[in-house]
């Protein structure tokens, strides 16, 4: 059986959702008057980053669920506080799935970076949100992926950081093929993970794939990435620069003799 998880990143909401035809603009929660249930679409809480990318790169399919071939959907509810932080995370559907799926869904939601809080009458307010997370067994190639990013609330996942230069041309011109790898006809792909900082610099450079190639190829890939020109940082929904993760491939291929 091959395995993969898929994520439904749609933000649903029975509590803080787009305004329906007769829904009031302001509807506090019955238990807590400071938490709102109905807020117009344009004012509801939103993630400051690519939520799908965060979920895909952070969620791990529990081993117990893999072995028992457990699939299903977990619906997670939470509160977006006035400062955008996440609190009171709970499973509202899928608790009976077992295999560690509910716990994993809660872990991922608890570790989400801050959201942009909901607004009512020009004032930031607390708001309930829900996210459905689908666990589906399908393709083992993405299970426990090497491409998962470490949980770091100070770094977001946004498809937006871009090189200010021609990346393929840079790699081709600057690559120094290690002599030992050349002699032993070693070829392959090294994938390097790093953070593009808000000032365009590169940090936290690590190998995500290809460390086992040896013969100096991983080291050369790291050298190339460390010496890259600056990147254009990713922007959040307010067009402000944010720290973000990037995966960059470095291919090593020898000419045919």
mmCIF file with all atom_site columns, N, CA and C in Angstrom, residues 76-80 86-92 105-107 109-110:
data_model
loop_
_atom_site.group_PDB
_atom_site.id
_atom_site.type_symbol
_atom_site.label_atom_id
_atom_site.label_alt_id
_atom_site.label_comp_id
_atom_site.label_asym_id
_atom_site.label_entity_id
_atom_site.label_seq_id
_atom_site.pdbx_PDB_ins_code
_atom_site.Cartn_x
_atom_site.Cartn_y
_atom_site.Cartn_z
_atom_site.occupancy
_atom_site.B_iso_or_equiv
_atom_site.pdbx_formal_charge
_atom_site.auth_seq_id
_atom_site.auth_comp_id
_atom_site.auth_asym_id
_atom_site.auth_atom_id
_atom_site.pdbx_PDB_model_num
ATOM 1  N N  . UNK A 1 76  ? -10.891 20.667 12.308 1.00 0.00 ? 76  UNK A N  1
ATOM 2  C CA . UNK A 1 76  ? -10.291 21.304 13.477 1.00 0.00 ? 76  UNK A CA 1
ATOM 3  C C  . UNK A 1 76  ? -10.809 22.729 13.641 1.00 0.00 ? 76  UNK A C  1
ATOM 4  N N  . UNK A 1 77  ? -11.292 23.046 14.848 1.00 0.00 ? 77  UNK A N  1
ATOM 5  C CA . UNK A 1 77  ? -11.753 24.402 15.158 1.00 0.00 ? 77  UNK A CA 1
ATOM 6  C C  . UNK A 1 77  ? -10.715 25.094 16.030 1.00 0.00 ? 77  UNK A C  1
ATOM 7  N N  . UNK A 1 78  ? -10.629 26.393 15.894 1.00 0.00 ? 78  UNK A N  1
ATOM 8  C CA . UNK A 1 78  ? -9.673  27.151 16.693 1.00 0.00 ? 78  UNK A CA 1
ATOM 9  C C  . UNK A 1 78  ? -10.099 28.607 16.749 1.00 0.00 ? 78  UNK A C  1
ATOM 10 N N  . UNK A 1 79  ? -9.415  29.360 17.588 1.00 0.00 ? 79  UNK A N  1
ATOM 11 C CA . UNK A 1 79  ? -9.699  30.792 17.694 1.00 0.00 ? 79  UNK A CA 1
ATOM 12 C C  . UNK A 1 79  ? -8.494  31.584 17.213 1.00 0.00 ? 79  UNK A C  1
ATOM 13 N N  . UNK A 1 80  ? -8.755  32.571 16.389 1.00 0.00 ? 80  UNK A N  1
ATOM 14 C CA . UNK A 1 80  ? -7.723  33.525 15.992 1.00 0.00 ? 80  UNK A CA 1
ATOM 15 C C  . UNK A 1 80  ? -7.861  34.710 16.941 1.00 0.00 ? 80  UNK A C  1
ATOM 16 N N  . UNK A 1 86  ? -2.935  31.740 17.499 1.00 0.00 ? 86  UNK A N  1
ATOM 17 C CA . UNK A 1 86  ? -3.918  30.662 17.479 1.00 0.00 ? 86  UNK A CA 1
ATOM 18 C C  . UNK A 1 86  ? -4.105  30.108 18.883 1.00 0.00 ? 86  UNK A C  1
ATOM 19 N N  . UNK A 1 87  ? -5.369  29.900 19.276 1.00 0.00 ? 87  UNK A N  1
ATOM 20 C CA . UNK A 1 87  ? -5.631  29.352 20.613 1.00 0.00 ? 87  UNK A CA 1
ATOM 21 C C  . UNK A 1 87  ? -6.848  28.432 20.581 1.00 0.00 ? 87  UNK A C  1
ATOM 22 N N  . UNK A 1 88  ? -7.059  27.732 21.681 1.00 0.00 ? 88  UNK A N  1
ATOM 23 C CA . UNK A 1 88  ? -8.221  26.852 21.894 1.00 0.00 ? 88  UNK A CA 1
ATOM 24 C C  . UNK A 1 88  ? -8.481  25.991 20.659 1.00 0.00 ? 88  UNK A C  1
ATOM 25 N N  . UNK A 1 89  ? -7.516  25.139 20.341 1.00 0.00 ? 89  UNK A N  1
ATOM 26 C CA . UNK A 1 89  ? -7.626  24.239 19.184 1.00 0.00 ? 89  UNK A CA 1
ATOM 27 C C  . UNK A 1 89  ? -8.321  22.950 19.606 1.00 0.00 ? 89  UNK A C  1
ATOM 28 N N  . UNK A 1 90  ? -9.309  22.526 18.823 1.00 0.00 ? 90  UNK A N  1
ATOM 29 C CA . UNK A 1 90  ? -10.067 21.329 19.189 1.00 0.00 ? 90  UNK A CA 1
ATOM 30 C C  . UNK A 1 90  ? -10.589 20.636 17.931 1.00 0.00 ? 90  UNK A C  1
ATOM 31 N N  . UNK A 1 91  ? -10.759 19.331 18.013 1.00 0.00 ? 91  UNK A N  1
ATOM 32 C CA . UNK A 1 91  ? -11.311 18.564 16.903 1.00 0.00 ? 91  UNK A CA 1
ATOM 33 C C  . UNK A 1 91  ? -12.832 18.517 17.043 1.00 0.00 ? 91  UNK A C  1
ATOM 34 N N  . UNK A 1 92  ? -13.527 18.938 16.017 1.00 0.00 ? 92  UNK A N  1
ATOM 35 C CA . UNK A 1 92  ? -14.995 18.932 16.059 1.00 0.00 ? 92  UNK A CA 1
ATOM 36 C C  . UNK A 1 92  ? -15.572 17.808 15.201 1.00 0.00 ? 92  UNK A C  1
ATOM 37 N N  . UNK A 1 105 ? -3.533  16.414 13.387 1.00 0.00 ? 105 UNK A N  1
ATOM 38 C CA . UNK A 1 105 ? -4.224  17.594 12.851 1.00 0.00 ? 105 UNK A CA 1
ATOM 39 C C  . UNK A 1 105 ? -4.182  18.742 13.854 1.00 0.00 ? 105 UNK A C  1
ATOM 40 N N  . UNK A 1 106 ? -4.385  18.423 15.132 1.00 0.00 ? 106 UNK A N  1
ATOM 41 C CA . UNK A 1 106 ? -4.345  19.443 16.177 1.00 0.00 ? 106 UNK A CA 1
ATOM 42 C C  . UNK A 1 106 ? -2.938  20.021 16.303 1.00 0.00 ? 106 UNK A C  1
ATOM 43 N N  . UNK A 1 107 ? -1.928  19.163 16.242 1.00 0.00 ? 107 UNK A N  1
ATOM 44 C CA . UNK A 1 107 ? -0.541  19.623 16.359 1.00 0.00 ? 107 UNK A CA 1
ATOM 45 C C  . UNK A 1 107 ? -0.206  20.647 15.277 1.00 0.00 ? 107 UNK A C  1
ATOM 46 N N  . UNK A 1 109 ? -2.264  22.526 13.484 1.00 0.00 ? 109 UNK A N  1
ATOM 47 C CA . UNK A 1 109 ? -3.015  23.781 13.628 1.00 0.00 ? 109 UNK A CA 1
ATOM 48 C C  . UNK A 1 109 ? -2.454  24.617 14.778 1.00 0.00 ? 109 UNK A C  1
ATOM 49 N N  . UNK A 1 110 ? -2.098  23.975 15.883 1.00 0.00 ? 110 UNK A N  1
ATOM 50 C CA . UNK A 1 110 ? -1.533  24.707 17.023 1.00 0.00 ? 110 UNK A CA 1
ATOM 51 C C  . UNK A 1 110 ? -0.236  25.424 16.643 1.00 0.00 ? 110 UNK A C  1
#
